[in-house]
């Protein structure tokens, strides 16, 4: 626990090295570390980059749920389609994926329903665009903790509740949820 940073009551964070040039953790070592963390905490959420390095694949292997997060723009959706295809081809079942569109704004000219229809996917969560998110982070607190009644916070809570429900309904009780991020952000 000495490597963890307390973020809120019963919420701890483990950051990645601040130097991007540092050698990446090997897949086997990542698996061991995640198993140790998973044995310590009821829920483990990993915000992984959008690449297929060994440490990410080890994380995906242990994940009950893989959230693929994209902005609602053509470039982000193209990256999302490639991620779904790549992960499916290397053996991750599509039923483990949760599709999350972030920064959703009706004024950008791309409708979530059209994305679902063209990509033949179901979007699990639409997180609205809000200036309140970076403003809260700049104050040092996630919006979810700062304003739980905010629309962004409510959408995140709904997604979390659906993941918890799917885990509780699973024959085994896995405790790892995974968020892959790194698709274009604003």
JSON list of C-alpha atoms in Angstrom, two decimals:
[
{"chain": "A", "resi": 1, "resn": "UNK", "atom": "CA", "xyz": [0.00, 0.00, 0.00]},
{"chain": "A", "resi": 2, "resn": "UNK", "atom": "CA", "xyz": [2.99, 2.34, 0.30]},
{"chain": "A", "resi": 3, "resn": "UNK", "atom": "CA", "xyz": [3.00, 2.74, -3.50]},
{"chain": "A", "resi": 4, "resn": "UNK", "atom": "CA", "xyz": [-0.70, 3.69, -3.55]},
{"chain": "A", "resi": 5, "resn": "UNK", "atom": "CA", "xyz": [-2.10, 7.20, -3.38]},
{"chain": "A", "resi": 6, "resn": "UNK", "atom": "CA", "xyz": [-5.34, 7.67, -1.42]},
{"chain": "A", "resi": 7, "resn": "UNK", "atom": "CA", "xyz": [-7.89, 9.35, -3.70]},
{"chain": "A", "resi": 8, "resn": "UNK", "atom": "CA", "xyz": [-10.98, 9.17, -1.46]},
{"chain": "A", "resi": 9, "resn": "UNK", "atom": "CA", "xyz": [-12.34, 6.93, 1.29]},
{"chain": "A", "resi": 10, "resn": "UNK", "atom": "CA", "xyz": [-11.78, 3.33, 0.17]},
{"chain": "A", "resi": 11, "resn": "UNK", "atom": "CA", "xyz": [-10.28, 4.49, -3.15]},
{"chain": "A", "resi": 12, "resn": "UNK", "atom": "CA", "xyz": [-6.58, 4.08, -3.95]},
{"chain": "A", "resi": 13, "resn": "UNK", "atom": "CA", "xyz": [-4.62, 4.84, -7.08]},
{"chain": "A", "resi": 14, "resn": "UNK", "atom": "CA", "xyz": [-1.40, 3.40, -8.44]},
{"chain": "A", "resi": 15, "resn": "UNK", "atom": "CA", "xyz": [0.23, 5.59, -11.09]},
{"chain": "A", "resi": 16, "resn": "UNK", "atom": "CA", "xyz": [2.48, 4.66, -13.93]},
{"chain": "A", "resi": 17, "resn": "UNK", "atom": "CA", "xyz": [6.07, 5.87, -14.02]},
{"chain": "A", "resi": 18, "resn": "UNK", "atom": "CA", "xyz": [6.33, 9.56, -14.85]},
{"chain": "A", "resi": 19, "resn": "UNK", "atom": "CA", "xyz": [9.20, 8.95, -17.26]},
{"chain": "A", "resi": 20, "resn": "UNK", "atom": "CA", "xyz": [7.81, 7.61, -20.56]},
{"chain": "A", "resi": 21, "resn": "UNK", "atom": "CA", "xyz": [11.27, 6.31, -21.47]},
{"chain": "A", "resi": 22, "resn": "UNK", "atom": "CA", "xyz": [11.29, 3.88, -18.54]},
{"chain": "A", "resi": 23, "resn": "UNK", "atom": "CA", "xyz": [11.19, 0.21, -19.54]},
{"chain": "A", "resi": 24, "resn": "UNK", "atom": "CA", "xyz": [7.67, -1.22, -19.66]},
{"chain": "A", "resi": 25, "resn": "UNK", "atom": "CA", "xyz": [6.57, -3.93, -17.27]},
{"chain": "A", "resi": 26, "resn": "UNK", "atom": "CA", "xyz": [6.67, -7.42, -18.79]},
{"chain": "A", "resi": 27, "resn": "UNK", "atom": "CA", "xyz": [3.35, -9.15, -19.32]},
{"chain": "A", "resi": 28, "resn": "UNK", "atom": "CA", "xyz": [4.06, -11.87, -16.75]},
{"chain": "A", "resi": 29, "resn": "UNK", "atom": "CA", "xyz": [5.06, -9.29, -14.12]},
{"chain": "A", "resi": 30, "resn": "UNK", "atom": "CA", "xyz": [1.92, -7.27, -14.85]},
{"chain": "A", "resi": 31, "resn": "UNK", "atom": "CA", "xyz": [-0.22, -10.37, -14.38]},
{"chain": "A", "resi": 32, "resn": "UNK", "atom": "CA", "xyz": [1.40, -11.06, -11.00]},
{"chain": "A", "resi": 33, "resn": "UNK", "atom": "CA", "xyz": [0.99, -7.44, -9.90]},
{"chain": "A", "resi": 34, "resn": "UNK", "atom": "CA", "xyz": [-2.66, -7.35, -10.94]},
{"chain": "A", "resi": 35, "resn": "UNK", "atom": "CA", "xyz": [-3.43, -10.62, -9.19]},
{"chain": "A", "resi": 36, "resn": "UNK", "atom": "CA", "xyz": [-1.90, -9.19, -5.99]},
{"chain": "A", "resi": 37, "resn": "UNK", "atom": "CA", "xyz": [-3.91, -5.99, -6.30]},
{"chain": "A", "resi": 38, "resn": "UNK", "atom": "CA", "xyz": [-7.06, -7.94, -7.16]},
{"chain": "A", "resi": 39, "resn": "UNK", "atom": "CA", "xyz": [-6.59, -10.10, -4.05]},
{"chain": "A", "resi": 40, "resn": "UNK", "atom": "CA", "xyz": [-6.32, -6.95, -1.93]},
{"chain": "A", "resi": 41, "resn": "UNK", "atom": "CA", "xyz": [-9.23, -4.88, -3.28]},
{"chain": "A", "resi": 42, "resn": "UNK", "atom": "CA", "xyz": [-12.83, -5.71, -4.12]},
{"chain": "A", "resi": 43, "resn": "UNK", "atom": "CA", "xyz": [-12.58, -3.92, -7.49]},
{"chain": "A", "resi": 44, "resn": "UNK", "atom": "CA", "xyz": [-9.62, -3.19, -9.70]},
{"chain": "A", "resi": 45, "resn": "UNK", "atom": "CA", "xyz": [-9.85, -0.82, -12.65]},
{"chain": "A", "resi": 46, "resn": "UNK", "atom": "CA", "xyz": [-6.92, -0.43, -15.02]},
{"chain": "A", "resi": 47, "resn": "UNK", "atom": "CA", "xyz": [-6.71, 2.50, -17.40]},
{"chain": "A", "resi": 48, "resn": "UNK", "atom": "CA", "xyz": [-4.57, 0.95, -20.12]},
{"chain": "A", "resi": 49, "resn": "UNK", "atom": "CA", "xyz": [-3.19, 2.57, -23.22]},
{"chain": "A", "resi": 50, "resn": "UNK", "atom": "CA", "xyz": [-4.61, 1.68, -26.60]},
{"chain": "A", "resi": 51, "resn": "UNK", "atom": "CA", "xyz": [-1.80, -0.57, -27.70]},
{"chain": "A", "resi": 52, "resn": "UNK", "atom": "CA", "xyz": [-1.20, -4.29, -27.66]},
{"chain": "A", "resi": 53, "resn": "UNK", "atom": "CA", "xyz": [1.97, -4.44, -25.58]},
{"chain": "A", "resi": 54, "resn": "UNK", "atom": "CA", "xyz": [2.46, -7.55, -23.42]},
{"chain": "A", "resi": 55, "resn": "UNK", "atom": "CA", "xyz": [1.51, -5.77, -20.20]},
{"chain": "A", "resi": 56, "resn": "UNK", "atom": "CA", "xyz": [-1.80, -4.63, -21.72]},
{"chain": "A", "resi": 57, "resn": "UNK", "atom": "CA", "xyz": [-2.59, -8.07, -23.12]},
{"chain": "A", "resi": 58, "resn": "UNK", "atom": "CA", "xyz": [-1.88, -9.59, -19.68]},
{"chain": "A", "resi": 59, "resn": "UNK", "atom": "CA", "xyz": [-4.29, -7.07, -18.21]},
{"chain": "A", "resi": 60, "resn": "UNK", "atom": "CA", "xyz": [-6.94, -7.86, -20.82]},
{"chain": "A", "resi": 61, "resn": "UNK", "atom": "CA", "xyz": [-6.54, -11.59, -20.07]},
{"chain": "A", "resi": 62, "resn": "UNK", "atom": "CA", "xyz": [-7.44, -10.98, -16.42]},
{"chain": "A", "resi": 63, "resn": "UNK", "atom": "CA", "xyz": [-10.28, -8.58, -17.15]},
{"chain": "A", "resi": 64, "resn": "UNK", "atom": "CA", "xyz": [-13.89, -9.49, -16.69]},
{"chain": "A", "resi": 65, "resn": "UNK", "atom": "CA", "xyz": [-14.89, -6.38, -18.64]},
{"chain": "A", "resi": 66, "resn": "UNK", "atom": "CA", "xyz": [-12.93, -4.40, -21.21]},
{"chain": "A", "resi": 67, "resn": "UNK", "atom": "CA", "xyz": [-14.28, -0.89, -21.69]},
{"chain": "A", "resi": 68, "resn": "UNK", "atom": "CA", "xyz": [-13.32, 0.57, -25.04]},
{"chain": "A", "resi": 69, "resn": "UNK", "atom": "CA", "xyz": [-13.55, 4.35, -24.78]},
{"chain": "A", "resi": 70, "resn": "UNK", "atom": "CA", "xyz": [-13.73, 6.67, -27.78]},
{"chain": "A", "resi": 71, "resn": "UNK", "atom": "CA", "xyz": [-14.69, 10.21, -28.53]},
{"chain": "A", "resi": 72, "resn": "UNK", "atom": "CA", "xyz": [-17.64, 10.79, -30.84]},
{"chain": "A", "resi": 73, "resn": "UNK", "atom": "CA", "xyz": [-15.58, 11.75, -33.89]},
{"chain": "A", "resi": 74, "resn": "UNK", "atom": "CA", "xyz": [-14.62, 9.94, -37.08]},
{"chain": "A", "resi": 75, "resn": "UNK", "atom": "CA", "xyz": [-10.99, 9.38, -36.06]},
{"chain": "A", "resi": 76, "resn": "UNK", "atom": "CA", "xyz": [-11.97, 8.02, -32.63]},
{"chain": "A", "resi": 77, "resn": "UNK", "atom": "CA", "xyz": [-14.64, 5.76, -34.08]},
{"chain": "A", "resi": 78, "resn": "UNK", "atom": "CA", "xyz": [-12.16, 4.45, -36.68]},
{"chain": "A", "resi": 79, "resn": "UNK", "atom": "CA", "xyz": [-9.72, 3.61, -33.86]},
{"chain": "A", "resi": 80, "resn": "UNK", "atom": "CA", "xyz": [-12.55, 1.99, -31.90]},
{"chain": "A", "resi": 81, "resn": "UNK", "atom": "CA", "xyz": [-13.48, -0.23, -34.87]},
{"chain": "A", "resi": 82, "resn": "UNK", "atom": "CA", "xyz": [-9.83, -1.27, -35.27]},
{"chain": "A", "resi": 83, "resn": "UNK", "atom": "CA", "xyz": [-9.55, -2.05, -31.54]},
{"chain": "A", "resi": 84, "resn": "UNK", "atom": "CA", "xyz": [-12.70, -4.19, -31.58]},
{"chain": "A", "resi": 85, "resn": "UNK", "atom": "CA", "xyz": [-11.46, -6.04, -34.65]},
{"chain": "A", "resi": 86, "resn": "UNK", "atom": "CA", "xyz": [-7.93, -6.56, -33.33]},
{"chain": "A", "resi": 87, "resn": "UNK", "atom": "CA", "xyz": [-9.00, -7.72, -29.87]},
{"chain": "A", "resi": 88, "resn": "UNK", "atom": "CA", "xyz": [-11.58, -10.08, -31.39]},
{"chain": "A", "resi": 89, "resn": "UNK", "atom": "CA", "xyz": [-8.99, -11.53, -33.79]},
{"chain": "A", "resi": 90, "resn": "UNK", "atom": "CA", "xyz": [-6.55, -12.30, -30.98]},
{"chain": "A", "resi": 91, "resn": "UNK", "atom": "CA", "xyz": [-9.23, -14.12, -29.05]},
{"chain": "A", "resi": 92, "resn": "UNK", "atom": "CA", "xyz": [-11.01, -11.73, -26.70]},
{"chain": "A", "resi": 93, "resn": "UNK", "atom": "CA", "xyz": [-14.75, -12.44, -26.77]},
{"chain": "A", "resi": 94, "resn": "UNK", "atom": "CA", "xyz": [-16.84, -9.46, -27.87]},
{"chain": "A", "resi": 95, "resn": "UNK", "atom": "CA", "xyz": [-19.24, -10.04, -24.98]},
{"chain": "A", "resi": 96, "resn": "UNK", "atom": "CA", "xyz": [-16.48, -8.82, -22.63]},
{"chain": "A", "resi": 97, "resn": "UNK", "atom": "CA", "xyz": [-16.36, -5.43, -24.38]},
{"chain": "A", "resi": 98, "resn": "UNK", "atom": "CA", "xyz": [-18.26, -2.40, -23.17]},
{"chain": "A", "resi": 99, "resn": "UNK", "atom": "CA", "xyz": [-18.39, 0.45, -25.65]},
{"chain": "A", "resi": 100, "resn": "UNK", "atom": "CA", "xyz": [-18.23, 3.91, -24.10]},
{"chain": "A", "resi": 101, "resn": "UNK", "atom": "CA", "xyz": [-18.47, 7.10, -26.12]},
{"chain": "A", "resi": 102, "resn": "UNK", "atom": "CA", "xyz": [-16.94, 10.03, -24.30]},
{"chain": "A", "resi": 103, "resn": "UNK", "atom": "CA", "xyz": [-17.36, 13.76, -24.98]},
{"chain": "A", "resi": 104, "resn": "UNK", "atom": "CA", "xyz": [-20.74, 13.16, -26.62]},
{"chain": "A", "resi": 105, "resn": "UNK", "atom": "CA", "xyz": [-22.20, 16.36, -28.03]},
{"chain": "A", "resi": 106, "resn": "UNK", "atom": "CA", "xyz": [-25.19, 16.47, -30.38]},
{"chain": "A", "resi": 107, "resn": "UNK", "atom": "CA", "xyz": [-23.60, 19.39, -32.26]},
{"chain": "A", "resi": 108, "resn": "UNK", "atom": "CA", "xyz": [-20.62, 17.43, -33.66]},
{"chain": "A", "resi": 109, "resn": "UNK", "atom": "CA", "xyz": [-22.58, 15.98, -36.58]},
{"chain": "A", "resi": 110, "resn": "UNK", "atom": "CA", "xyz": [-22.18, 12.31, -35.73]},
{"chain": "A", "resi": 111, "resn": "UNK", "atom": "CA", "xyz": [-25.06, 10.45, -34.11]},
{"chain": "A", "resi": 112, "resn": "UNK", "atom": "CA", "xyz": [-24.42, 7.53, -31.71]},
{"chain": "A", "resi": 113, "resn": "UNK", "atom": "CA", "xyz": [-27.30, 5.61, -33.32]},
{"chain": "A", "resi": 114, "resn": "UNK", "atom": "CA", "xyz": [-25.56, 5.84, -36.69]},
{"chain": "A", "resi": 115, "resn": "UNK", "atom": "CA", "xyz": [-22.31, 4.58, -35.14]},
{"chain": "A", "resi": 116, "resn": "UNK", "atom": "CA", "xyz": [-24.21, 1.59, -33.71]},
{"chain": "A", "resi": 117, "resn": "UNK", "atom": "CA", "xyz": [-25.88, 0.86, -37.03]},
{"chain": "A", "resi": 118, "resn": "UNK", "atom": "CA", "xyz": [-22.77, 1.18, -39.21]},
{"chain": "A", "resi": 119, "resn": "UNK", "atom": "CA", "xyz": [-20.44, -0.68, -36.82]},
{"chain": "A", "resi": 120, "resn": "UNK", "atom": "CA", "xyz": [-23.07, -3.25, -35.77]},
{"chain": "A", "resi": 121, "resn": "UNK", "atom": "CA", "xyz": [-22.34, -2.63, -32.09]},
{"chain": "A", "resi": 122, "resn": "UNK", "atom": "CA", "xyz": [-24.29, -1.62, -29.04]},
{"chain": "A", "resi": 123, "resn": "UNK", "atom": "CA", "xyz": [-23.04, 1.46, -27.25]},
{"chain": "A", "resi": 124, "resn": "UNK", "atom": "CA", "xyz": [-23.15, 0.81, -23.50]},
{"chain": "A", "resi": 125, "resn": "UNK", "atom": "CA", "xyz": [-22.66, 4.35, -22.27]},
{"chain": "A", "resi": 126, "resn": "UNK", "atom": "CA", "xyz": [-22.74, 7.88, -23.62]},
{"chain": "A", "resi": 127, "resn": "UNK", "atom": "CA", "xyz": [-20.76, 10.30, -21.46]},
{"chain": "A", "resi": 128, "resn": "UNK", "atom": "CA", "xyz": [-21.71, 13.88, -22.34]},
{"chain": "A", "resi": 129, "resn": "UNK", "atom": "CA", "xyz": [-19.17, 16.57, -23.12]},
{"chain": "A", "resi": 130, "resn": "UNK", "atom": "CA", "xyz": [-18.78, 18.99, -20.24]},
{"chain": "A", "resi": 131, "resn": "UNK", "atom": "CA", "xyz": [-16.27, 21.68, -19.34]},
{"chain": "A", "resi": 132, "resn": "UNK", "atom": "CA", "xyz": [-16.91, 20.73, -15.73]},
{"chain": "A", "resi": 133, "resn": "UNK", "atom": "CA", "xyz": [-14.78, 17.57, -16.13]},
{"chain": "A", "resi": 134, "resn": "UNK", "atom": "CA", "xyz": [-11.41, 19.25, -16.82]},
{"chain": "A", "resi": 135, "resn": "UNK", "atom": "CA", "xyz": [-12.30, 22.07, -14.41]},
{"chain": "A", "resi": 136, "resn": "UNK", "atom": "CA", "xyz": [-12.80, 19.53, -11.59]},
{"chain": "A", "resi": 137, "resn": "UNK", "atom": "CA", "xyz": [-9.58, 17.71, -12.50]},
{"chain": "A", "resi": 138, "resn": "UNK", "atom": "CA", "xyz": [-7.72, 21.03, -12.47]},
{"chain": "A", "resi": 139, "resn": "UNK", "atom": "CA", "xyz": [-8.99, 21.46, -8.91]},
{"chain": "A", "resi": 140, "resn": "UNK", "atom": "CA", "xyz": [-7.55, 18.03, -8.10]},
{"chain": "A", "resi": 141, "resn": "UNK", "atom": "CA", "xyz": [-10.80, 16.05, -7.75]},
{"chain": "A", "resi": 142, "resn": "UNK", "atom": "CA", "xyz": [-12.67, 13.97, -10.30]},
{"chain": "A", "resi": 143, "resn": "UNK", "atom": "CA", "xyz": [-16.11, 15.36, -11.12]},
{"chain": "A", "resi": 144, "resn": "UNK", "atom": "CA", "xyz": [-17.65, 12.06, -9.99]},
{"chain": "A", "resi": 145, "resn": "UNK", "atom": "CA", "xyz": [-16.48, 12.76, -6.44]},
{"chain": "A", "resi": 146, "resn": "UNK", "atom": "CA", "xyz": [-16.96, 16.52, -6.56]},
{"chain": "A", "resi": 147, "resn": "UNK", "atom": "CA", "xyz": [-20.51, 16.52, -7.97]},
{"chain": "A", "resi": 148, "resn": "UNK", "atom": "CA", "xyz": [-22.15, 13.07, -7.92]},
{"chain": "A", "resi": 149, "resn": "UNK", "atom": "CA", "xyz": [-25.42, 14.53, -9.28]},
{"chain": "A", "resi": 150, "resn": "UNK", "atom": "CA", "xyz": [-23.79, 15.96, -12.40]},
{"chain": "A", "resi": 151, "resn": "UNK", "atom": "CA", "xyz": [-24.96, 14.31, -15.64]},
{"chain": "A", "resi": 152, "resn": "UNK", "atom": "CA", "xyz": [-21.44, 13.02, -16.38]},
{"chain": "A", "resi": 153, "resn": "UNK", "atom": "CA", "xyz": [-21.23, 11.50, -12.87]},
{"chain": "A", "resi": 154, "resn": "UNK", "atom": "CA", "xyz": [-24.65, 9.88, -13.23]},
{"chain": "A", "resi": 155, "resn": "UNK", "atom": "CA", "xyz": [-23.70, 8.30, -16.56]},
{"chain": "A", "resi": 156, "resn": "UNK", "atom": "CA", "xyz": [-20.48, 6.93, -15.06]},
{"chain": "A", "resi": 157, "resn": "UNK", "atom": "CA", "xyz": [-22.43, 5.57, -12.09]},
{"chain": "A", "resi": 158, "resn": "UNK", "atom": "CA", "xyz": [-24.91, 3.86, -14.41]},
{"chain": "A", "resi": 159, "resn": "UNK", "atom": "CA", "xyz": [-22.07, 2.23, -16.37]},
{"chain": "A", "resi": 160, "resn": "UNK", "atom": "CA", "xyz": [-20.40, 1.09, -13.14]},
{"chain": "A", "resi": 161, "resn": "UNK", "atom": "CA", "xyz": [-23.68, -0.36, -11.84]},
{"chain": "A", "resi": 162, "resn": "UNK", "atom": "CA", "xyz": [-24.19, -2.33, -15.06]},
{"chain": "A", "resi": 163, "resn": "UNK", "atom": "CA", "xyz": [-20.66, -3.75, -14.82]},
{"chain": "A", "resi": 164, "resn": "UNK", "atom": "CA", "xyz": [-21.18, -4.68, -11.16]},
{"chain": "A", "resi": 165, "resn": "UNK", "atom": "CA", "xyz": [-24.44, -6.40, -12.08]},
{"chain": "A", "resi": 166, "resn": "UNK", "atom": "CA", "xyz": [-22.76, -8.39, -14.88]},
{"chain": "A", "resi": 167, "resn": "UNK", "atom": "CA", "xyz": [-19.99, -9.49, -12.51]},
{"chain": "A", "resi": 168, "resn": "UNK", "atom": "CA", "xyz": [-22.49, -10.56, -9.86]},
{"chain": "A", "resi": 169, "resn": "UNK", "atom": "CA", "xyz": [-24.37, -12.60, -12.47]},
{"chain": "A", "resi": 170, "resn": "UNK", "atom": "CA", "xyz": [-21.17, -14.29, -13.72]},
{"chain": "A", "resi": 171, "resn": "UNK", "atom": "CA", "xyz": [-20.68, -17.93, -12.74]},
{"chain": "A", "resi": 172, "resn": "UNK", "atom": "CA", "xyz": [-17.28, -17.04, -11.24]},
{"chain": "A", "resi": 173, "resn": "UNK", "atom": "CA", "xyz": [-16.77, -13.87, -9.26]},
{"chain": "A", "resi": 174, "resn": "UNK", "atom": "CA", "xyz": [-13.98, -12.06, -11.13]},
{"chain": "A", "resi": 175, "resn": "UNK", "atom": "CA", "xyz": [-13.10, -8.74, -9.61]},
{"chain": "A", "resi": 176, "resn": "UNK", "atom": "CA", "xyz": [-11.19, -7.01, -12.36]},
{"chain": "A", "resi": 177, "resn": "UNK", "atom": "CA", "xyz": [-12.74, -4.38, -14.57]},
{"chain": "A", "resi": 178, "resn": "UNK", "atom": "CA", "xyz": [-10.64, -2.84, -17.27]},
{"chain": "A", "resi": 179, "resn": "UNK", "atom": "CA", "xyz": [-10.85, 0.48, -19.01]},
{"chain": "A", "resi": 180, "resn": "UNK", "atom": "CA", "xyz": [-8.84, 0.89, -22.13]},
{"chain": "A", "resi": 181, "resn": "UNK", "atom": "CA", "xyz": [-8.34, 4.45, -23.03]},
{"chain": "A", "resi": 182, "resn": "UNK", "atom": "CA", "xyz": [-5.99, 6.27, -25.30]},
{"chain": "A", "resi": 183, "resn": "UNK", "atom": "CA", "xyz": [-8.29, 6.74, -28.22]},
{"chain": "A", "resi": 184, "resn": "UNK", "atom": "CA", "xyz": [-8.19, 10.39, -29.28]},
{"chain": "A", "resi": 185, "resn": "UNK", "atom": "CA", "xyz": [-9.04, 12.65, -26.36]},
{"chain": "A", "resi": 186, "resn": "UNK", "atom": "CA", "xyz": [-9.87, 16.32, -26.35]}
]
